[in-house]
Every structure is written in C-alpha cells, then in structure tokens.
Amino acid sequence: DIQMTQSPSSLSASVGDRVTITCRASQSISTYLNWYQQKPGKAPKLLIYAASTLQSGVPSRFSGSGSGTDFTLTISCLQPEDFATYYCQQSDRAPLTFGGGTKVEIK
Amino acid sequence: EVQLVESGGGLVQPGGSLRLSCAASGFTFSSYWMSWVRQAPGKGLEWVANIKEDGSKQYYVDPVKGRFTISRDNAKNSLFLQMNSLRAEDTAVYFCARDKSVGPTKLDCWGQGTLVTVSS
C-alpha cells in the first residue's frame, strides 16, 4: 500500500498568513494527488485534484503543486473560514490512502 | 443539486452485522464510481471501498476485506455497504462519496455521514 505522510500535523497561523502543507508519498504517484478540507462535524470537501487543478467553486487562494512523491498545498492569504483540517489522498492505486491530516488553527 | 444521503448506522454488538445505504440524487448515478470512507472518532479519514459504475469491480482496504461488501442498485440510485463480523475498531462515521467518472479518483461530493458504533 502507498503511505501518505503529511507535515506538519498541526500549525497555528493568523488571518492573512501564507500557509504551506506538505504531503509525501511512499512511492511515486505521478500527479494522482487530491486535497480535501474538513471542518468539525462536517463532511470533507474536495479542494484540489490531480495535484494542481482547483475544484470548481474553490477560492483561488488555494493552490497545489508537486509530482512524484512530494506535494504541497498552499493557502496564499489565510481567511477565517480556512481554519480546518486538511488531508491529502493518493488516487494512483487502491487502496486510496489518505494522509494523517494537518489541523490549521488560529494563532 | 448533487446530493448523497446515508442511512443505516447505529449501535451493534461485536460480531454483528449492519447494512448502510446511500441515496443519490442530482446526477447520473450509473455514470460514476462510488466510494465509502470512514472516520473513527477524533481520527483521520480512511478510504474503505469503491465500486465501478456498473458494479463489475470492487476494491477494499485490507482491514475490511472478507467482512464488508460494497454494492449498488443503479435503478434505484443507491449505494450499499454490507458490514459483517463487526469489530470495535470499525466504530466510525461512514461517508459515501461520488468517485470518478473518467480519469483518476476524486471524491467531489460527500454525504453527511452515518455513525456506526460497535460495542457490547
């Protein structure tokens, strides 16, 4: 199985900050990488698929990059509604594994 | 509007069985793979299984192989997860999610989830 490792597991940031979350795959997955946002008590929401393609309706302050084993989710200017937990997921092969999550908290 | 509504969760004893359902609306259900994803209390997301548009292929995560069965009824726009030999570690909120139509998986629409509690 492909293991997905996210870092950091949590971070504190202020509104307006630039935030970067990284995700590393245990083997190359090309660009088969998705990012999700989850708020407490809610279902996850797809933000980015195929490593860098913004899902329809997602604000442009979210961006993704990377290929192979190393990927990045960037929030260019953190907004109050962005405080949440973020997960990466590889879609290269079953089982479709998720990273452990990164909780973005208010500083 | 695309909508997914799960049902069937509840309290079950270890070794018991439960059948989850997911009612889909607002899209052509038979054109999409579908997935189940679970989240144990206070933990991260774990993909459980998915099924091809016509039901001809299914994939599972190792801990549920041989115990869980994913299926679908395209005539009724419904997805199912039959869970047998349940264990305490299966306790989680179970989400159904719309999977791919073409290309690689992207879970672009999710239900609200249904809670399964395995306890004596």
Short mmCIF file of C-alpha atoms in Angstrom, two decimals:
data_model
loop_
_atom_site.label_atom_id
_atom_site.label_comp_id
_atom_site.label_asym_id
_atom_site.label_seq_id
_atom_site.Cartn_x
_atom_site.Cartn_y
_atom_site.Cartn_z
CA ASP A 1 0.00 0.00 0.00
CA ILE A 2 1.11 3.58 -0.64
CA GLN A 3 1.69 5.51 2.59
CA MET A 4 0.94 9.23 2.67
CA THR A 5 2.74 11.41 5.21
CA GLN A 6 1.62 14.96 5.87
CA SER A 7 3.52 17.65 7.70
CA PRO A 8 3.08 19.42 9.94
CA SER A 9 0.30 17.62 11.81
CA SER A 10 -0.88 20.98 13.10
CA LEU A 11 0.02 24.63 12.73
CA SER A 12 -1.06 27.97 14.14
CA ALA A 13 -1.45 30.89 11.80
CA SER A 14 -3.05 34.30 11.61
CA VAL A 15 -5.56 35.67 9.15
CA GLY A 16 -3.65 36.91 6.11
CA ASP A 17 -0.76 34.49 6.54
CA ARG A 18 0.59 32.29 3.76
CA VAL A 19 0.32 28.65 4.80
CA THR A 20 2.04 25.65 3.25
CA ILE A 21 1.24 22.00 3.96
CA THR A 22 3.31 19.19 2.55
CA CYS A 23 2.41 15.62 1.65
CA ARG A 24 4.87 12.87 0.80
CA ALA A 25 4.03 9.54 -0.85
CA SER A 26 5.97 6.38 -0.08
CA GLN A 27 6.39 5.78 -3.83
CA SER A 28 5.87 7.79 -6.97
CA ILE A 29 2.23 8.60 -7.72
CA SER A 30 2.80 10.97 -10.66
CA THR A 31 0.19 13.71 -10.10
CA TYR A 32 -2.51 11.42 -8.69
CA LEU A 33 -2.97 13.50 -5.57
CA ASN A 34 -6.06 15.19 -4.14
CA TRP A 35 -6.51 17.67 -1.28
CA TYR A 36 -9.57 17.94 0.98
CA GLN A 37 -10.69 20.36 3.66
CA GLN A 38 -12.75 19.20 6.63
CA LYS A 39 -14.40 21.32 9.30
CA PRO A 40 -15.56 19.83 12.63
CA GLY A 41 -18.70 17.74 12.33
CA LYS A 42 -18.83 18.15 8.56
CA ALA A 43 -18.02 16.02 5.54
CA PRO A 44 -14.74 16.65 3.73
CA LYS A 45 -14.72 18.97 0.74
CA LEU A 46 -12.58 18.48 -2.35
CA LEU A 47 -10.23 21.42 -2.91
CA ILE A 48 -7.69 20.28 -5.48
CA TYR A 49 -7.38 17.20 -7.69
CA ALA A 50 -4.63 15.89 -9.95
CA ALA A 51 -2.13 17.71 -7.70
CA SER A 52 -2.81 21.20 -9.03
CA THR A 53 -6.31 21.51 -10.52
CA LEU A 54 -8.64 23.69 -8.48
CA GLN A 55 -12.08 22.15 -7.95
CA SER A 56 -14.93 24.29 -9.23
CA GLY A 57 -16.05 26.88 -6.69
CA VAL A 58 -12.89 26.74 -4.58
CA PRO A 59 -11.25 30.14 -3.99
CA SER A 60 -8.09 30.88 -5.95
CA ARG A 61 -6.09 31.47 -2.76
CA PHE A 62 -5.80 27.67 -2.63
CA SER A 63 -3.18 26.10 -4.87
CA GLY A 64 -1.43 22.77 -5.19
CA SER A 65 1.82 21.65 -6.70
CA GLY A 66 4.13 18.69 -6.95
CA SER A 67 4.58 15.39 -8.70
CA GLY A 68 6.18 12.04 -8.00
CA THR A 69 6.42 11.79 -4.22
CA ASP A 70 6.35 15.36 -2.93
CA PHE A 71 3.34 17.66 -2.95
CA THR A 72 2.33 20.99 -1.48
CA LEU A 73 -0.94 22.71 -0.64
CA THR A 74 -0.64 26.48 -0.28
CA ILE A 75 -3.17 28.94 1.07
CA SER A 76 -1.90 32.31 -0.10
CA CYS A 77 -3.82 34.57 2.30
CA LEU A 78 -5.49 32.71 5.15
CA GLN A 79 -9.13 33.63 5.76
CA PRO A 80 -11.21 32.96 8.90
CA GLU A 81 -13.19 30.24 7.10
CA ASP A 82 -9.97 28.36 6.24
CA PHE A 83 -9.35 27.17 9.80
CA ALA A 84 -9.93 23.46 9.36
CA THR A 85 -8.15 20.14 8.88
CA TYR A 86 -6.62 19.36 5.52
CA TYR A 87 -6.00 15.90 4.08
CA CYS A 88 -4.10 14.68 1.06
CA GLN A 89 -5.15 11.47 -0.71
CA GLN A 90 -3.40 9.47 -3.38
CA SER A 91 -5.55 8.26 -6.28
CA ASP A 92 -2.87 6.27 -8.10
CA ARG A 93 -3.97 2.82 -6.95
CA ALA A 94 -6.19 1.04 -4.44
CA PRO A 95 -6.31 1.27 -1.51
CA LEU A 96 -6.79 5.02 -1.92
CA THR A 97 -4.87 6.17 1.14
CA PHE A 98 -5.17 9.48 2.97
CA GLY A 99 -2.52 11.40 4.82
CA GLY A 100 -2.92 11.83 8.57
CA GLY A 101 -4.22 15.38 8.28
CA THR A 102 -2.98 18.88 9.10
CA LYS A 103 -5.03 20.96 11.52
CA VAL A 104 -4.80 24.69 10.83
CA GLU A 105 -5.60 26.64 13.98
CA ILE A 106 -5.92 30.31 14.80
CA LYS A 107 -2.83 31.90 16.33
CA GLU B 1 -28.16 19.76 -6.89
CA VAL B 2 -25.97 16.75 -6.26
CA GLN B 3 -26.98 15.06 -3.00
CA LEU B 4 -25.92 11.96 -1.11
CA VAL B 5 -27.80 10.81 1.98
CA GLU B 6 -26.53 7.92 4.10
CA SER B 7 -28.64 5.81 6.44
CA GLY B 8 -28.47 2.58 8.38
CA GLY B 9 -25.94 3.41 11.06
CA GLY B 10 -26.44 2.58 14.72
CA LEU B 11 -25.23 0.57 17.69
CA VAL B 12 -24.29 -3.05 17.03
CA GLN B 13 -22.56 -5.68 19.14
CA PRO B 14 -19.14 -7.06 18.19
CA GLY B 15 -19.58 -9.83 15.64
CA GLY B 16 -22.82 -8.34 14.41
CA SER B 17 -23.87 -7.03 11.02
CA LEU B 18 -25.15 -3.76 9.62
CA ARG B 19 -26.12 -2.56 6.15
CA LEU B 20 -25.50 1.04 5.22
CA SER B 21 -27.33 2.74 2.38
CA CYS B 22 -26.61 5.89 0.40
CA ALA B 23 -29.32 7.52 -1.69
CA ALA B 24 -28.01 9.59 -4.58
CA SER B 25 -29.76 12.35 -6.49
CA GLY B 26 -28.97 15.25 -8.80
CA PHE B 27 -26.58 13.40 -11.11
CA THR B 28 -26.41 10.35 -13.38
CA PHE B 29 -25.58 7.79 -10.69
CA SER B 30 -24.83 5.00 -13.16
CA SER B 31 -22.00 7.04 -14.73
CA TYR B 32 -19.86 7.26 -11.60
CA TRP B 33 -17.74 5.04 -9.43
CA MET B 34 -18.77 5.40 -5.79
CA SER B 35 -16.76 5.14 -2.57
CA TRP B 36 -17.22 4.64 1.15
CA VAL B 37 -14.86 6.49 3.50
CA ARG B 38 -14.86 6.25 7.29
CA GLN B 39 -13.60 8.36 10.17
CA ALA B 40 -13.14 6.96 13.66
CA PRO B 41 -13.94 9.39 16.50
CA GLY B 42 -11.23 12.04 16.67
CA LYS B 43 -9.18 10.36 13.92
CA GLY B 44 -8.38 10.91 10.28
CA LEU B 45 -10.06 9.70 7.11
CA GLU B 46 -9.80 6.10 5.92
CA TRP B 47 -10.98 5.05 2.48
CA VAL B 48 -12.94 1.79 2.80
CA ALA B 49 -14.08 0.62 -0.63
CA ASN B 50 -15.19 1.68 -4.07
CA ILE B 51 -17.24 0.19 -6.87
CA LYS B 52 -17.27 0.65 -10.62
CA GLU B 53 -20.19 2.31 -12.41
CA ASP B 54 -21.79 -0.99 -13.42
CA GLY B 55 -20.86 -2.83 -10.22
CA SER B 56 -18.46 -5.16 -12.00
CA LYS B 57 -15.37 -4.21 -9.97
CA GLN B 58 -14.90 -3.51 -6.28
CA TYR B 59 -11.81 -2.61 -4.25
CA TYR B 60 -11.37 -2.70 -0.48
CA VAL B 61 -8.91 -1.62 2.18
CA ASP B 62 -7.22 -4.63 3.80
CA PRO B 63 -8.85 -4.42 7.29
CA VAL B 64 -12.35 -4.91 5.82
CA LYS B 65 -11.64 -7.48 3.09
CA GLY B 66 -13.77 -10.56 3.54
CA ARG B 67 -16.08 -8.79 6.02
CA PHE B 68 -17.51 -5.83 4.10
CA THR B 69 -19.23 -5.87 0.70
CA ILE B 70 -19.91 -2.80 -1.40
CA SER B 71 -22.76 -2.96 -3.91
CA ARG B 72 -25.08 -0.69 -5.85
CA ASP B 73 -28.51 -0.58 -7.45
CA ASN B 74 -28.37 1.81 -10.39
CA ALA B 75 -32.10 1.53 -11.00
CA LYS B 76 -32.68 2.96 -7.52
CA ASN B 77 -29.67 5.32 -7.47
CA SER B 78 -28.44 3.62 -4.32
CA LEU B 79 -25.13 2.52 -2.88
CA PHE B 80 -24.76 -0.04 -0.10
CA LEU B 81 -22.16 -1.30 2.35
CA GLN B 82 -22.87 -4.65 3.97
CA MET B 83 -20.74 -4.94 7.10
CA ASN B 84 -20.37 -8.33 8.78
CA SER B 85 -18.27 -9.60 11.70
CA LEU B 86 -18.06 -6.08 13.03
CA ARG B 87 -15.28 -5.15 15.43
CA ALA B 88 -14.80 -2.30 17.89
CA GLU B 89 -12.25 -0.77 15.51
CA ASP B 90 -14.97 -0.42 12.86
CA THR B 91 -16.62 2.26 15.01
CA ALA B 92 -16.68 5.39 12.84
CA VAL B 93 -18.73 7.83 10.86
CA TYR B 94 -19.19 6.31 7.40
CA PHE B 95 -19.42 8.68 4.44
CA CYS B 96 -20.46 7.80 0.93
CA ALA B 97 -18.79 9.86 -1.77
CA ARG B 98 -19.08 10.28 -5.51
CA ASP B 99 -15.94 8.93 -7.09
CA LYS B 100 -14.65 9.25 -10.63
CA SER B 101 -16.48 9.23 -13.91
CA VAL B 102 -13.35 9.31 -16.03
CA GLY B 103 -9.71 9.57 -15.02
CA PRO B 104 -8.36 9.03 -11.51
CA THR B 105 -10.42 9.12 -8.34
CA LYS B 106 -11.54 12.44 -6.94
CA LEU B 107 -14.20 12.40 -4.24
CA ASP B 108 -16.08 15.53 -5.25
CA CYS B 109 -19.36 15.11 -3.41
CA TRP B 110 -19.94 13.62 0.04
CA GLY B 111 -22.89 12.70 2.18
CA GLN B 112 -23.28 13.92 5.74
CA GLY B 113 -22.20 10.57 7.18
CA THR B 114 -23.82 7.92 9.36
CA LEU B 115 -22.38 6.80 12.70
CA VAL B 116 -21.66 3.13 13.32
CA THR B 117 -20.86 2.15 16.90
CA VAL B 118 -19.64 -1.37 17.64
CA SER B 119 -19.88 -2.05 21.35
CA SER B 120 -21.30 -4.55 23.80
#
